[in-house]
Amino acid sequence: MDNYIKFNEERTVTYKPAGSGKIFTDPDADKMREYFRDQKPRKMVDKASSIDRVVKELVNDGDYIGVGGFGANRIPTAVLHEIVRQQKKNLGLAGHTATHDFQILVGGKCIDRCDVAYIVGLEARGLSKSARRAVESGEITLTEWTNAALTWRYKAAAMGVSFLPVRCMLGTDTEKYSASVEMECPFTGSKYLAVPALYPDVGIIHVHRADVYGNCQIDGIMVADNDLARAARRLIVTTERFVPNEYIRRDPAKTVIPYYLVDAIVEVPFGSYPGNMAYEYFSDEEHLRAWLKAEKDEAGFSDFLQRHIYGVSDFNGYLDTIGGLKRLQELRATENLVEK
Amino acid sequence: MDNYIKFNEERTVTYKPAGSGKIFTDPDADKMREYFRDQKPRKMVDKASSIDRVVKELVNDGDYIGVGGFGANRIPTAVLHEIVRQQKKNLGLAGHTATHDFQILVGGKCIDRCDVAYIVGLEARGLSKSARRAVESGEITLTEWTNAALTWRYKAAAMGVSFLPVRCMLGTDTEKYSASVEMECPFTGSKYLAVPALYPDVGIIHVHRADVYGNCQIDGIMVADNDLARAARRLIVTTERFVPNEYIRRDPAKTVIPYYLVDAIVEVPFGSYPGNMAYEYFSDEEHLRAWLKAEKDEAGFSDFLQRHIYGVSDFNGYLDTIGGLKRLQELRATENLVEK
Amino acid sequence: MEYNDMELMISLASRYLEDDSIVVVGTGAPCAAAMLAQKVYSPRLMIMFEAGGIGPLLPSMPISVGDSRTFYRGLVASSMPEVMETCQRGLVDYTFLGGAQIDRYGNINSTMVGTDFQKPKVRFPGSGGANDLASFCWKTMMITPQDPQRFTDKIDFITSPGYLTGPGAREEAGLPPGSGPYKVITNLCVIGFDDETKQMKVESTHPGIEREKVIENTGFELLWADDLTISEPPTADELKVLREEVDPYRYIIGRA
Amino acid sequence: MEYNDMELMISLASRYLEDDSIVVVGTGAPCAAAMLAQKVYSPRLMIMFEAGGIGPLLPSMPISVGDSRTFYRGLVASSMPEVMETCQRGLVDYTFLGGAQIDRYGNINSTMVGTDFQKPKVRFPGSGGANDLASFCWKTMMITPQDPQRFTDKIDFITSPGYLTGPGAREEAGLPPGSGPYKVITNLCVIGFDDETKQMKVESTHPGIEREKVIENTGFELLWADDLTISEPPTADELKVLREEVDPYRYIIGRA
């Protein structure tokens, strides 16, 4: 019978830091175990709150943030706007396909460091002038990664280990500006990169429905949100709608975020606007174009932010500035392929 | 700004094989990449087959097998019986809470090696005399693990890496009889065990519904089956019922096994019997007790196997021996808490 | 009020499960203790099962930790990695283990008796999830009958880690700091672990049980708490709920 | 029949996507090429998107690789780790990348122009999933306009790996053996990679394009296939399907 261990004796190997990037968050799994034991709200009690309050109470200057969804799909816009409105400063960000979310936070000058996989662009829509200005000025410290690397960094944290071995980034400048470590497999001797667990101070996720305790359902793709929810020290959830706990218990296989991960939850209908919310409403491409256009000069952008964020008191106020329910109904029709 | 790398220079560390156990399957991720590229059936074509044929064509003497479900819950009984009926020999098994599945395969004397997490017992129901005899005789080579370790070995394979770091088994005899390697985290220096990817030759999984291409849905808990499905070289699926492809496309978030992982699929109503199938039918405790009782002496057990496996031509024949649809309807009532 | 050993052990165990905490249980007495705790002391105690069931409204005692009762009207029907990773991440407060042997440091054998691993005298199931839960959960408990064969320092196989060889040994082995054995509840007494030596220390003996009887039924030397007490017997409320709601068919409590 | 550069490039790309294979695509021309392939050549081509969408019946071109079109009536609505792990596991045949610079080995820059990483002259989005797909998928393709600034050996930043520094370099770096750049389809020609040197080798020039023009628009020396041909122009069928079914609003083909 074969024994597939290539190396069956003790041996020394080399761990070689492969990148010059900084690690912005502590990957230590034991420290996080203690944090989770002592601080995670295991009480299954009503955690419904308001946007204003969750940002005041759960987001501190200097925090490192992980945003759910995918750039302009299922993003927690209300919380992002409120972070800008409350002028939070020196935030770190996991730039895991950060598109409109990055644009909002950089617009508010909230970020000073970023783990980059994808920033400054809005995919097929083009590049954000404002975000590029900020990054090109050097005011944001960057460590380079990839979408998979960041996803696996969340997964390491979610699994409760301080690193995972991966096979991307190898041989490139992306590796050189990351903070990964070259190592080898104990069994095969194959080369791997180790990436450190990423435990954000705050995770912010928008979901389709949840009960007031924080048991959440998401329809369609998960992106990396199940792992992000498990990795975050504090977790803020916004939900399109509350449902009774009984609804959650009807199909427990659909619960992707259990209550004991959630610190606070806020009902925010159309909460991903102008992003896409699967089965609910399509992205508002017109408004996203308006963002990109407004960024072309700084004064114009200032006015734009004033009109849509600083000058309104809450997310419903923002929705009024873009045409309110009428516009949202159009986006609902687009999402559901209803002919106009 | 803190940089949380504890070690930012190249350094040598020790990899220390921690256990005397054998690794029964090759953890090499590159070899498996080639296998998956060349052999995985990426054609979305009708893969419906018969139990007889799938076991003939896809299970070879000497293969290493991973069984889905959890011992006596959502297990692919029809395939296991057919393996016994066709007298497959020298199989390896992932003993990841292997209870009734282990009992069947050992009853047929099919197994000669096993990665153990949980064997010879049927949980609260007691121990299998036949399985114990086989193991205590020394005829089955064992390597010791835990449920989590085996689950993560599947996960490593599913992720496409040859190992994962874990924190269980450390300091125990379970570690000493495993085939894990002691190592440390490149970032924190914390101690970990590396476990090797587990790629079974054949995975066998029973699901609630699937289309003929092999797109599968499972209701309730997944146990480790999403990872097992991704780790297996060849994958055999049995399904309670076929559904049209259109049904699958109606809720794509429910698809846990996509068609391109599946080599063959067979419709087997009541296919987990005498195991539990969530929302469908409860386990047949009476019949499981009959197994345990029959095992008490070897001659009696022989007769029992003759009556229920060797002496019937297929799974429907087996169901007839235990009372047919009438009994199955009782188990459906029990599962669904219907008062009798 | 009359009660048997099993009822006593389950009642005692239920009192250690604090409200707003999470426990991973197996079938049998531990599950009964968790259900009893939920109904009497800790209504928001969260029960998890290692195969993936989380927060069910248990309609009856599960037969398997993977059967459909374990997620009946549950909060989550997840997977084994999900539950194991939740434990490894440090979110789970309590677990219960069983075994054929246990030593003074709370190390447990559920693998084999004998000296030849490949040809054991008696083979048991092995770890299952026990080693994982003992490694990851903060506080490990045990409900077990006590006799000198079972409570022994001549443990044939350490399946699941207690305090291993004593103070600092878990940490040195790489296990998560701060975790470890918490209480052993037997038919004779309640045993904790000494902070300094990490060895078993009797905290209370059950009504009518002499110290001598405990010593006779233990294969190693026990420590004794300075403030040794008599275990508080099951209350009428505990017994009523246990008998009428938790285990009406006496599957577990009928075993005593 | 008249056609523009974009229509030509998409048509050419579509012919390389074999039936019964899997491709991970982004938005834009690659998605159009995959859709065209499905409709004309490879009905069972499986399209995946890195955010989790698998096997959709695309009702229209997605705007984002994570928008709801990417799993509209899909086979699976999964997650980013699921798709990335499927790639890492070796199940994905093709991918398409884009970038600001590409060198003779097919290394691609989509991160920055300049020499100071923390203060770049021009900052682009970065890898996104590009580096991952280039590392894991078996065959990487590119659809891109060709000019000497873009096709350069003075690449400022290798975001995604091509053949790195040449033969054996990917394997030495630890990347999965057997994977790497496959075709670069430009507005002037179709470029493959030489088996021995792993450098770009022109396989066909487009109708009306002189060799000289290709050379002028490349910042490094190109290899030329011995059996250099003229690219087969888009067929009437390709153009009809592309214009009427794949991109009726000319989002992509209108850009040329």
CSV table of C-alpha atoms in Angstrom, one decimal, chain A residues 208-327:
chain,number,residue,atom,x,y,z
A,208,HIS,CA,-32.5,40.7,1.8
A,209,ARG,CA,-34.2,39.8,5.1
A,210,ALA,CA,-33.5,39.2,8.7
A,211,ASP,CA,-35.3,38.9,12.1
A,212,VAL,CA,-34.7,41.5,14.8
A,213,TYR,CA,-32.2,39.1,16.5
A,214,GLY,CA,-30.0,39.2,13.4
A,215,ASN,CA,-30.6,35.9,11.7
A,216,CYS,CA,-30.1,36.8,8.1
A,217,GLN,CA,-31.0,35.5,4.6
A,218,ILE,CA,-29.4,36.6,1.4
A,219,ASP,CA,-30.8,35.7,-2.0
A,220,GLY,CA,-28.5,35.0,-5.0
A,221,ILE,CA,-24.7,35.1,-4.7
A,222,MET,CA,-23.0,35.4,-1.4
A,223,VAL,CA,-19.8,37.0,-2.7
A,224,ALA,CA,-17.7,36.7,0.5
A,225,ASP,CA,-20.2,37.8,3.0
A,226,ASN,CA,-20.6,34.6,5.0
A,227,ASP,CA,-16.9,34.7,5.7
A,228,LEU,CA,-16.8,38.4,6.3
A,229,ALA,CA,-19.7,38.1,8.8
A,230,ARG,CA,-17.7,35.5,10.7
A,231,ALA,CA,-14.4,37.4,10.5
A,232,ALA,CA,-15.6,40.8,11.8
A,233,ARG,CA,-15.1,41.8,15.4
A,234,ARG,CA,-18.3,43.9,15.2
A,235,LEU,CA,-21.0,43.3,12.6
A,236,ILE,CA,-23.5,45.8,11.4
A,237,VAL,CA,-26.3,44.4,9.2
A,238,THR,CA,-28.8,46.4,7.2
A,239,THR,CA,-31.8,44.5,5.8
A,240,GLU,CA,-34.3,45.3,3.1
A,241,ARG,CA,-37.0,44.1,5.5
A,242,PHE,CA,-37.5,42.5,8.9
A,243,VAL,CA,-39.3,39.2,9.0
A,244,PRO,CA,-40.6,37.3,12.1
A,245,ASN,CA,-38.2,34.8,13.6
A,246,GLU,CA,-40.8,32.1,12.6
A,247,TYR,CA,-40.0,32.9,9.0
A,248,ILE,CA,-36.4,32.2,9.5
A,249,ARG,CA,-37.1,28.9,11.2
A,250,ARG,CA,-39.2,27.8,8.3
A,251,ASP,CA,-36.1,27.2,6.2
A,252,PRO,CA,-33.0,27.2,8.4
A,253,ALA,CA,-30.8,26.2,5.5
A,254,LYS,CA,-31.3,29.7,4.1
A,255,THR,CA,-29.8,31.5,7.2
A,256,VAL,CA,-26.3,32.6,6.2
A,257,ILE,CA,-25.6,34.9,9.1
A,258,PRO,CA,-26.8,33.6,12.6
A,259,TYR,CA,-27.8,36.2,15.2
A,260,TYR,CA,-24.8,35.5,17.4
A,261,LEU,CA,-22.5,37.2,14.9
A,262,VAL,CA,-24.6,40.4,14.6
A,263,ASP,CA,-24.1,43.4,16.9
A,264,ALA,CA,-26.8,45.6,15.4
A,265,ILE,CA,-29.3,45.5,12.6
A,266,VAL,CA,-31.3,48.2,10.8
A,267,GLU,CA,-34.1,47.9,8.4
A,268,VAL,CA,-33.3,50.0,5.3
A,269,PRO,CA,-35.5,49.4,2.3
A,270,PHE,CA,-33.7,50.0,-0.9
A,271,GLY,CA,-30.5,49.9,1.2
A,272,SER,CA,-28.2,48.9,-1.6
A,273,TYR,CA,-29.3,51.8,-3.9
A,274,PRO,CA,-27.7,52.9,-6.2
A,275,GLY,CA,-26.3,49.4,-6.2
A,276,ASN,CA,-28.1,46.4,-7.6
A,277,MET,CA,-30.1,44.2,-5.1
A,278,ALA,CA,-30.8,40.8,-6.7
A,279,TYR,CA,-34.5,40.1,-7.3
A,280,GLU,CA,-35.3,43.5,-5.8
A,281,TYR,CA,-34.0,46.4,-7.9
A,282,PHE,CA,-31.3,47.0,-10.5
A,283,SER,CA,-28.5,49.4,-10.1
A,284,ASP,CA,-29.2,53.0,-11.0
A,285,GLU,CA,-26.7,53.5,-13.8
A,286,GLU,CA,-27.8,57.0,-14.4
A,287,HIS,CA,-27.0,58.1,-10.9
A,288,LEU,CA,-23.7,56.2,-10.9
A,289,ARG,CA,-22.8,58.0,-14.1
A,290,ALA,CA,-23.7,61.3,-12.3
A,291,TRP,CA,-21.2,60.4,-9.6
A,292,LEU,CA,-18.5,59.7,-12.1
A,293,LYS,CA,-19.3,62.9,-13.9
A,294,ALA,CA,-19.5,65.0,-10.8
A,295,GLU,CA,-16.0,63.8,-9.8
A,296,LYS,CA,-14.4,65.5,-12.8
A,297,ASP,CA,-13.8,68.7,-10.8
A,298,GLU,CA,-13.4,69.0,-7.1
A,299,ALA,CA,-15.8,71.9,-6.5
A,300,GLY,CA,-18.6,70.2,-8.5
A,301,PHE,CA,-18.0,67.0,-6.6
A,302,SER,CA,-18.3,68.9,-3.3
A,303,ASP,CA,-21.7,70.3,-4.4
A,304,PHE,CA,-22.7,66.8,-5.4
A,305,LEU,CA,-21.8,65.3,-2.1
A,306,GLN,CA,-23.6,68.2,-0.4
A,307,ARG,CA,-26.7,67.5,-2.3
A,308,HIS,CA,-26.8,63.8,-1.9
A,309,ILE,CA,-25.1,63.1,1.4
A,310,TYR,CA,-24.2,66.0,3.7
A,311,GLY,CA,-27.3,68.0,2.9
A,312,VAL,CA,-29.8,65.2,3.7
A,313,SER,CA,-30.4,63.8,7.2
A,314,ASP,CA,-30.7,60.2,6.4
A,315,PHE,CA,-31.0,57.6,3.7
A,316,ASN,CA,-34.6,58.2,2.9
A,317,GLY,CA,-33.6,61.8,2.3
A,318,TYR,CA,-31.0,60.6,-0.2
A,319,LEU,CA,-33.6,58.5,-2.0
A,320,ASP,CA,-35.8,61.6,-2.3
A,321,THR,CA,-32.9,63.4,-4.1
A,322,ILE,CA,-32.8,60.8,-6.8
A,323,GLY,CA,-36.5,60.7,-7.6
A,324,GLY,CA,-37.9,58.7,-4.6
A,325,LEU,CA,-40.2,55.7,-5.0
A,326,LYS,CA,-41.0,56.5,-8.6
A,327,ARG,CA,-37.4,56.0,-9.6
